[in-house]
CSV table of C-alpha atoms in Angstrom, one decimal:
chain,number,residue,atom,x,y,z
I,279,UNK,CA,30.3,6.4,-24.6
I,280,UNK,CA,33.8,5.6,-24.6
I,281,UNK,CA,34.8,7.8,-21.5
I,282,UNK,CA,31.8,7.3,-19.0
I,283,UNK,CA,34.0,5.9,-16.5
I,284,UNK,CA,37.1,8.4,-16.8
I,285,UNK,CA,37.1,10.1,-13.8
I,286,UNK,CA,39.4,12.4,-14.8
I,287,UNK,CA,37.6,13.1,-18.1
I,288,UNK,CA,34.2,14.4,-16.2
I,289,UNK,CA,35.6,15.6,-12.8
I,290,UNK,CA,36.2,19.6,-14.3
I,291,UNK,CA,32.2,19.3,-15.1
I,292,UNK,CA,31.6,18.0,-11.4
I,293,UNK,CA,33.3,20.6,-10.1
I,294,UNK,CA,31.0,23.0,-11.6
I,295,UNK,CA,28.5,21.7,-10.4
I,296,UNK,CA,29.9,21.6,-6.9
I,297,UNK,CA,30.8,25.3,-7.3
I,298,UNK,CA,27.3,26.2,-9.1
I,299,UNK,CA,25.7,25.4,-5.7
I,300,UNK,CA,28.1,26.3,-3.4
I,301,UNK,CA,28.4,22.7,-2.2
I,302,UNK,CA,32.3,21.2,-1.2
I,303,UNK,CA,33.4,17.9,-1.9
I,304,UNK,CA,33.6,15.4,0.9
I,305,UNK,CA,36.1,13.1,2.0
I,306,UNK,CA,37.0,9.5,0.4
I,307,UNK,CA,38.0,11.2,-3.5
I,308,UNK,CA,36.1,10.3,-6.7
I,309,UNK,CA,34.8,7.5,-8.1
I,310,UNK,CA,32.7,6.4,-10.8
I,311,UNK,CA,29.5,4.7,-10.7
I,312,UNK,CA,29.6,1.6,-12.3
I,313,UNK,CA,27.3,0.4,-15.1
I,314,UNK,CA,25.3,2.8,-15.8
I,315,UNK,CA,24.3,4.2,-19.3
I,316,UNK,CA,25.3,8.0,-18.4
I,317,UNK,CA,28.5,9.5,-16.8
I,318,UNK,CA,28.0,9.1,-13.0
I,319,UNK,CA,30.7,9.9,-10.2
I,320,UNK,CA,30.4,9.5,-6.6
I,321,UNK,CA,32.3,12.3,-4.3
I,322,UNK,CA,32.4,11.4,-0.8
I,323,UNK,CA,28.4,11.3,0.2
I,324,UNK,CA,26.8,13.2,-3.0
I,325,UNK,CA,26.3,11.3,-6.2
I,326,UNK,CA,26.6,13.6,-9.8
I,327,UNK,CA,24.8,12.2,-12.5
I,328,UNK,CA,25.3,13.8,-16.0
I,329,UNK,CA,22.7,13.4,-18.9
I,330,UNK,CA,23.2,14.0,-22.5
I,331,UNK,CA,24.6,12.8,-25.7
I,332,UNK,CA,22.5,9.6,-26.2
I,333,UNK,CA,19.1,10.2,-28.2
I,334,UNK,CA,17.1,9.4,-24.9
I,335,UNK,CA,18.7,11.7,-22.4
I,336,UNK,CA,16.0,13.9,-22.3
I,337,UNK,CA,12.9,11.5,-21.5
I,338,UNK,CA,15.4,9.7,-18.8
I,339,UNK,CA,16.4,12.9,-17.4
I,340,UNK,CA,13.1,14.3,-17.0
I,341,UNK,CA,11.8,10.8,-15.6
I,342,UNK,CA,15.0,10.4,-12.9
I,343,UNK,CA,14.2,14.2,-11.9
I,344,UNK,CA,10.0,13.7,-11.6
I,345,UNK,CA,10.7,10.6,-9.4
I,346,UNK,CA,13.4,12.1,-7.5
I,347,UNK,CA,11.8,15.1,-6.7
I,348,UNK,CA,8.6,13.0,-5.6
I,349,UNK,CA,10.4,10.1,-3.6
I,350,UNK,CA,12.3,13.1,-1.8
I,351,UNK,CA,8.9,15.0,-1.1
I,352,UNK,CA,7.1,12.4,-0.4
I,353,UNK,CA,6.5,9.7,2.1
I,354,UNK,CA,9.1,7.0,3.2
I,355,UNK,CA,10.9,5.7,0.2
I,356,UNK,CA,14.0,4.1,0.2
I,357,UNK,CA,16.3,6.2,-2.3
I,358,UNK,CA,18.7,9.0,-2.3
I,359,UNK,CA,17.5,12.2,-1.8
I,360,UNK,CA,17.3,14.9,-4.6
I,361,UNK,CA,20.3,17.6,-3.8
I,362,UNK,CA,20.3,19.5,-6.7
I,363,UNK,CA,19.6,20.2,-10.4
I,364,UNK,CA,20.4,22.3,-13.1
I,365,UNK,CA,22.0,22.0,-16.7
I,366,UNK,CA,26.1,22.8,-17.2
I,367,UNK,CA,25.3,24.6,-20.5
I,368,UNK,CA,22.4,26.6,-20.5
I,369,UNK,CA,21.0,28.6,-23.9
I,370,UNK,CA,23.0,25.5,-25.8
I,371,UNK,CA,21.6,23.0,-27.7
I,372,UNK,CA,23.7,20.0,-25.9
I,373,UNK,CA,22.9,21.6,-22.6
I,374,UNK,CA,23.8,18.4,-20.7
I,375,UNK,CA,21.5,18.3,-17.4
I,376,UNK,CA,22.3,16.8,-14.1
I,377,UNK,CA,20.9,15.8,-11.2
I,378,UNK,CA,22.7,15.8,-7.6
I,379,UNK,CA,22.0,13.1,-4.6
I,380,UNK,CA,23.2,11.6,-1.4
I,381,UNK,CA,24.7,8.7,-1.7
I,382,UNK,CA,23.2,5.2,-1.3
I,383,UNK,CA,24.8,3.2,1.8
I,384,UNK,CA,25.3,-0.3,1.0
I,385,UNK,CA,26.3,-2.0,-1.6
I,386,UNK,CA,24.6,-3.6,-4.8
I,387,UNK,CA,23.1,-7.0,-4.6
I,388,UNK,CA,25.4,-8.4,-7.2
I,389,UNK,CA,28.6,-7.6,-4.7
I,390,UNK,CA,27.0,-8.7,-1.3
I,391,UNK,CA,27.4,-12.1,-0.1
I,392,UNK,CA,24.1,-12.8,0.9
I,393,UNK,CA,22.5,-15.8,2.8
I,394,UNK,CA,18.6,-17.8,1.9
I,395,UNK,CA,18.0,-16.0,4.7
I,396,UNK,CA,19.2,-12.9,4.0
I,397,UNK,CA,17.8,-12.5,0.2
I,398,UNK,CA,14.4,-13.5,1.8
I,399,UNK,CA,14.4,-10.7,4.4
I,400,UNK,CA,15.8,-8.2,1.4
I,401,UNK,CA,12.8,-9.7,-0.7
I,402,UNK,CA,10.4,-8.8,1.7
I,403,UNK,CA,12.2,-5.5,2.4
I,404,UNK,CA,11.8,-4.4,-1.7
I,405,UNK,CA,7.8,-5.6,-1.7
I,406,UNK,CA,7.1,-3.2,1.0
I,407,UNK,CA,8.9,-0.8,-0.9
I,408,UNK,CA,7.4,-1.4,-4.5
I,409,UNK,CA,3.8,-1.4,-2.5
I,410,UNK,CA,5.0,2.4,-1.4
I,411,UNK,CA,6.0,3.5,-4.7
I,412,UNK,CA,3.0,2.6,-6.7
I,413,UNK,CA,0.6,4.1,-4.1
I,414,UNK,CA,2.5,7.2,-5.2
I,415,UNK,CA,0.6,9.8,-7.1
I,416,UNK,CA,3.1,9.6,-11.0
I,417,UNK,CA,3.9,13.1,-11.6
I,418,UNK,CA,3.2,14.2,-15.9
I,419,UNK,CA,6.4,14.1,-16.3
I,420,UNK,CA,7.3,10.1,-16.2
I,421,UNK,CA,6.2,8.7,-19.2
I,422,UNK,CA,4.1,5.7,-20.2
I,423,UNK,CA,5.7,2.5,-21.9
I,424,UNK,CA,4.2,3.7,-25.2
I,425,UNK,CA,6.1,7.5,-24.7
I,426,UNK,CA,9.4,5.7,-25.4
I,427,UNK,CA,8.9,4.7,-29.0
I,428,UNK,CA,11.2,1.0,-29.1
I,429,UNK,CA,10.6,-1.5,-31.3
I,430,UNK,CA,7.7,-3.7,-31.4
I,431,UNK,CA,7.4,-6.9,-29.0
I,432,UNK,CA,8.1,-9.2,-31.3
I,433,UNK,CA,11.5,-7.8,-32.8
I,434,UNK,CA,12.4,-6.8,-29.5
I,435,UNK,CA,12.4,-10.1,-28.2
I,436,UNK,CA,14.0,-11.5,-32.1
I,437,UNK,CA,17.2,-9.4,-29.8
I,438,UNK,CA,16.5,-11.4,-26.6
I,439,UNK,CA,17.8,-15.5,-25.5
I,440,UNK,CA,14.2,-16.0,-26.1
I,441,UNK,CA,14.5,-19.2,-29.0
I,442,UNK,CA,12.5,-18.3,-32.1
I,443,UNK,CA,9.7,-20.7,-31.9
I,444,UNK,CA,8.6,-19.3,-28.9
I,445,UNK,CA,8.9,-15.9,-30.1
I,446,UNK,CA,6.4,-16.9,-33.0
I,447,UNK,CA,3.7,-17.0,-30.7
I,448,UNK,CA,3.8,-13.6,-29.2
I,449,UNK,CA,1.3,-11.8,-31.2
I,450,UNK,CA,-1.4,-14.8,-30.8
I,451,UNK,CA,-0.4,-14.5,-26.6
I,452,UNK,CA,-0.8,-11.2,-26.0
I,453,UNK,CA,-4.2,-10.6,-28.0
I,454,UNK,CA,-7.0,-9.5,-25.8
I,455,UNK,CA,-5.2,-8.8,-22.4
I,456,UNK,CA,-7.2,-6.2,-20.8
I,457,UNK,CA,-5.3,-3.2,-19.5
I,458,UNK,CA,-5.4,-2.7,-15.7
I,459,UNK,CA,-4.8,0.5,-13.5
I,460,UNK,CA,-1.6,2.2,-14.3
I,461,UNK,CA,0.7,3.2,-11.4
I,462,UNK,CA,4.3,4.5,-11.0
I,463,UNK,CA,7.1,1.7,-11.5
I,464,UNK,CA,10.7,1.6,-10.6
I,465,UNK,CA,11.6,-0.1,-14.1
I,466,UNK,CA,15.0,-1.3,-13.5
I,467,UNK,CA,14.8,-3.2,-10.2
I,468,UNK,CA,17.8,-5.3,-10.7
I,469,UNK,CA,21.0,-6.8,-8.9
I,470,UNK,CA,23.2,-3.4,-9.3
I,471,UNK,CA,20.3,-0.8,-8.7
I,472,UNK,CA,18.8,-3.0,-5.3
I,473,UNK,CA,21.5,-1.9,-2.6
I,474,UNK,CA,21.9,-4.0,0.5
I,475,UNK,CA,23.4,-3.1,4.2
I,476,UNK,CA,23.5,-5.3,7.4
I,477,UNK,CA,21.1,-8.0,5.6
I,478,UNK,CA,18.3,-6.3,4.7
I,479,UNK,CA,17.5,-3.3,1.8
I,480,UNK,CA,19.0,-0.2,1.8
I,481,UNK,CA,17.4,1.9,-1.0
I,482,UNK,CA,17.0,1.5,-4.7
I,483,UNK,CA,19.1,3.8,-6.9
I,484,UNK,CA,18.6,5.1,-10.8
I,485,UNK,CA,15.0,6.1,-11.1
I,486,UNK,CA,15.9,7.0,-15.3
I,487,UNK,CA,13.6,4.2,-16.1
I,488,UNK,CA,10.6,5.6,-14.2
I,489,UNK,CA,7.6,5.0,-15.9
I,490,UNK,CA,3.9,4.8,-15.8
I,491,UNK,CA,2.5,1.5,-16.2
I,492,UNK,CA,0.8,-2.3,-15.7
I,493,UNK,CA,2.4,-2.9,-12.0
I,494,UNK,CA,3.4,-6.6,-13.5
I,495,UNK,CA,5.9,-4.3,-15.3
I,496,UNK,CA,8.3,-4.3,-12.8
I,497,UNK,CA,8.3,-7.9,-12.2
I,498,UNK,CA,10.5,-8.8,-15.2
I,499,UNK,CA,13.6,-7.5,-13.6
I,500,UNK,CA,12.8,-8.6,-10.2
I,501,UNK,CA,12.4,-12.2,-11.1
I,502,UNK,CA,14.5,-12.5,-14.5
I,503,UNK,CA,17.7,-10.5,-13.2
I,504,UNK,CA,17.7,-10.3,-9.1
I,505,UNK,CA,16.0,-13.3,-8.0
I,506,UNK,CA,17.7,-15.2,-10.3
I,507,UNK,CA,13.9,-17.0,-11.5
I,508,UNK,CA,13.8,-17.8,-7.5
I,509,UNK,CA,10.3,-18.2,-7.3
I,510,UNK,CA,10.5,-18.5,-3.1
I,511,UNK,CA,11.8,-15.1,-3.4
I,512,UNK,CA,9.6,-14.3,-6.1
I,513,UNK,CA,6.6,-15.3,-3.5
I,514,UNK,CA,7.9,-13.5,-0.4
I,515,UNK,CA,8.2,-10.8,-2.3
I,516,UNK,CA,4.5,-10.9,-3.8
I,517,UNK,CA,3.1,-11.4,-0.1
I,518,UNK,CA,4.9,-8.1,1.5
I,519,UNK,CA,3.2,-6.3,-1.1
I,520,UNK,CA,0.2,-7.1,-1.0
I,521,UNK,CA,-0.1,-7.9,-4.4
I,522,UNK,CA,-3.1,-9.4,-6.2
I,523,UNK,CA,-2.1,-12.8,-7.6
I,524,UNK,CA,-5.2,-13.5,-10.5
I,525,UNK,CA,-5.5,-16.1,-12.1
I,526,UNK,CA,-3.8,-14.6,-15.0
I,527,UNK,CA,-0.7,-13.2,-13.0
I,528,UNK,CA,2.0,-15.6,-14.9
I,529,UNK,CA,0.6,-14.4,-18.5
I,530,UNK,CA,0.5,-10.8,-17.5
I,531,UNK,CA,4.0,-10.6,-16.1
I,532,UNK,CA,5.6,-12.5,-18.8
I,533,UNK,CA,3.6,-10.0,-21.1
I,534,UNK,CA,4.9,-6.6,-19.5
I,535,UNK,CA,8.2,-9.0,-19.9
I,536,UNK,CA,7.9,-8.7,-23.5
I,537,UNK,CA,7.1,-4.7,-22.9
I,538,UNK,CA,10.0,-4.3,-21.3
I,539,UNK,CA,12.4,-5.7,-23.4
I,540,UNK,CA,10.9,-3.4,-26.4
I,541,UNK,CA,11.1,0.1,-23.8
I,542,UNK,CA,14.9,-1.3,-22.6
I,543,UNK,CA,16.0,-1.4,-25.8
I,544,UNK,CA,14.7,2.6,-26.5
I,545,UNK,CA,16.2,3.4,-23.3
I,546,UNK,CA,19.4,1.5,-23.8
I,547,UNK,CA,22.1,0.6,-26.0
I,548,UNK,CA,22.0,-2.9,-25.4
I,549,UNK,CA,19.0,-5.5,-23.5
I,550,UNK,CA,17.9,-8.6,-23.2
I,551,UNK,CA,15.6,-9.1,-19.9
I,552,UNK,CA,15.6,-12.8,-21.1
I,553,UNK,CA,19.7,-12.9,-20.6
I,554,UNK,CA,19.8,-15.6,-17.7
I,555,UNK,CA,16.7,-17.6,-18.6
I,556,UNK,CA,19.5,-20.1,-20.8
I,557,UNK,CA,20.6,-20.9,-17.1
I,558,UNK,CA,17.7,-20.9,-15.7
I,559,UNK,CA,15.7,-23.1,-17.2
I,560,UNK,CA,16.0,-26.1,-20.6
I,561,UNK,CA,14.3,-24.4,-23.0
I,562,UNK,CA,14.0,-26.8,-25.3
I,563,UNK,CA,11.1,-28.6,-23.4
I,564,UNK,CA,9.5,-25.3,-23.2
I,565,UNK,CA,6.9,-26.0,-26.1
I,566,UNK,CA,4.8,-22.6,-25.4
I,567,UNK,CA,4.6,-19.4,-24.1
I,568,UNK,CA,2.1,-20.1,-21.2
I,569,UNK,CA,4.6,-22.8,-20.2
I,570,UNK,CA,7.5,-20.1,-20.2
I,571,UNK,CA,4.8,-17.8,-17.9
I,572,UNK,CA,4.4,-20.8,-15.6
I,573,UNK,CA,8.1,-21.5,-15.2
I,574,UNK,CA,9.1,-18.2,-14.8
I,575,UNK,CA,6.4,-15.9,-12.9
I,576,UNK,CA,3.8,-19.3,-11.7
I,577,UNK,CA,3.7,-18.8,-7.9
């Protein structure tokens, strides 16, 4: 989308929305969120998220909006609130959806100078929060992994950093791994949706890759983009939330690894949850896949 961060392109649609529910805009101008896969602006302390156009817009809309309306309904969860919602163009066939928030104090993980000290305290912070979020009850509307129709595991990771010979043993890895309990995951937990204030966590923002599934599903981001393969983080993290580390933890996460790479890549233009893993670690004396799961997720 050539225009998603032309302010001046989507501000006459924000302002219907503004007038639509009687709402005015605050101080500080207009500004557009940055990075995100659909036209976002940010007016003063309300955020105006606009879906349509992609193919997807209507499973990420309708996922954003379920956990929205829950996290705001619900018990204490670190996110912007749910405003308002509504569609610009109704009785059309492009009716182009939107949801209205607050907006999220902080700043993004990637922008904030943080200290050892700091990320550890932040780590802990977010495993409290995931622990709160998949005790949540999902609501229908979030769908599971298998709702979002991508590309198999194997040719999704064929558009990953993952080297080929590793990606030859996929199929033979992931045979036989039992499912577990399926609970209500973030998705995207990575450095620009994990906003930071004073040192510790602020809130998570852009709920459009909700979805129901294996808890280890949300560790791919965690570890692969925010902590940076930091597995003291990684650790801290696990303890604050109480997760269950089997003996099988590594092969599970780097499995709903795989998974998520295959939904990212129906949910987005362009991914690759294996992007840093080059700088991470030499993988050229990575002979196997449980070696990868041990490098990356073994705590």
């Amino acid at each position: 989308m050539a225009r998603l961060d032309d302010v001046q392109y989507w501000w006459p649609h924000a302002a219907r929305v503004f007038d639509l529910h009687g709402m005015e805009v605050g101080e500080g101008g207009v500004e557009a969120g940055k990075g995100g896969t659909f036209p976002t602006l940010i007016c003063g302390d309300v955020v105006i998220k606009l879906f349509g156009h992609l193919p997807f817009w209507r499973r990420a809309y309708d996922a954003e909006l379920a956990a929205m309306s829950l996290i705001t309904d619900g018990p204490h969860v670190l996110a912007p609130k749910l405003l308002a919602h509504g569609e610009l163009f109704v009785d059309s066939t492009r009716p182009w959806p939107y949801l209205v928030t607050t907006r999220m104090p902080g700043s993004p993980w990637e922008e904030t100078a943080l200290s050892a000290e700091e990320k550890s305290a932040i780590a802990a912070d977010l495993g409290d929060q995931v622990r709160r979020i998949s005790a949540l009850v999902p609501p229908a509307d979030i769908a599971t992994p298998n709702g979002w129709r991508g590309p198999g595991l194997v040719e999704a990771a064929m558009r990953s950093a993952l080297p080929s010979r590793l990606i030859a043993q996929i199929d033979d890895y992931i045979a036989g791994m039992d499912q577990v309990d399926r609970v209500l995951v973030h998705g995207d937990l990575m450095f620009r949706h994990v906003f930071v204030e004073n040192g510790r966590l602020a809130g998570v923002i852009d709920w459009g890759d909700a979805l129901v599934a294996d808890p280890h599903y949300e560790l791919a981001q965690i570890q692969l983009n925010l902590f940076d393969g930091d597995k003291t983080l990684l650790r801290t993290f696990l303890d604050q939330s109480n997760w269950p580390v089997e003996r099988d933890f590594a092969r599970r996460a780097l499995t709903e690894a795989f998974r998520r790479q295959a939904v990212g890549l129906a949910q987005h233009r362009t991914m690759d949850v294996f992007h840093k893993l080059p700088r991470m670690l030499k993988l050229e004396d990575i002979a196997t896949l449980d070696d990868l799961a041990e490098a990356v997720f073994g705590v």
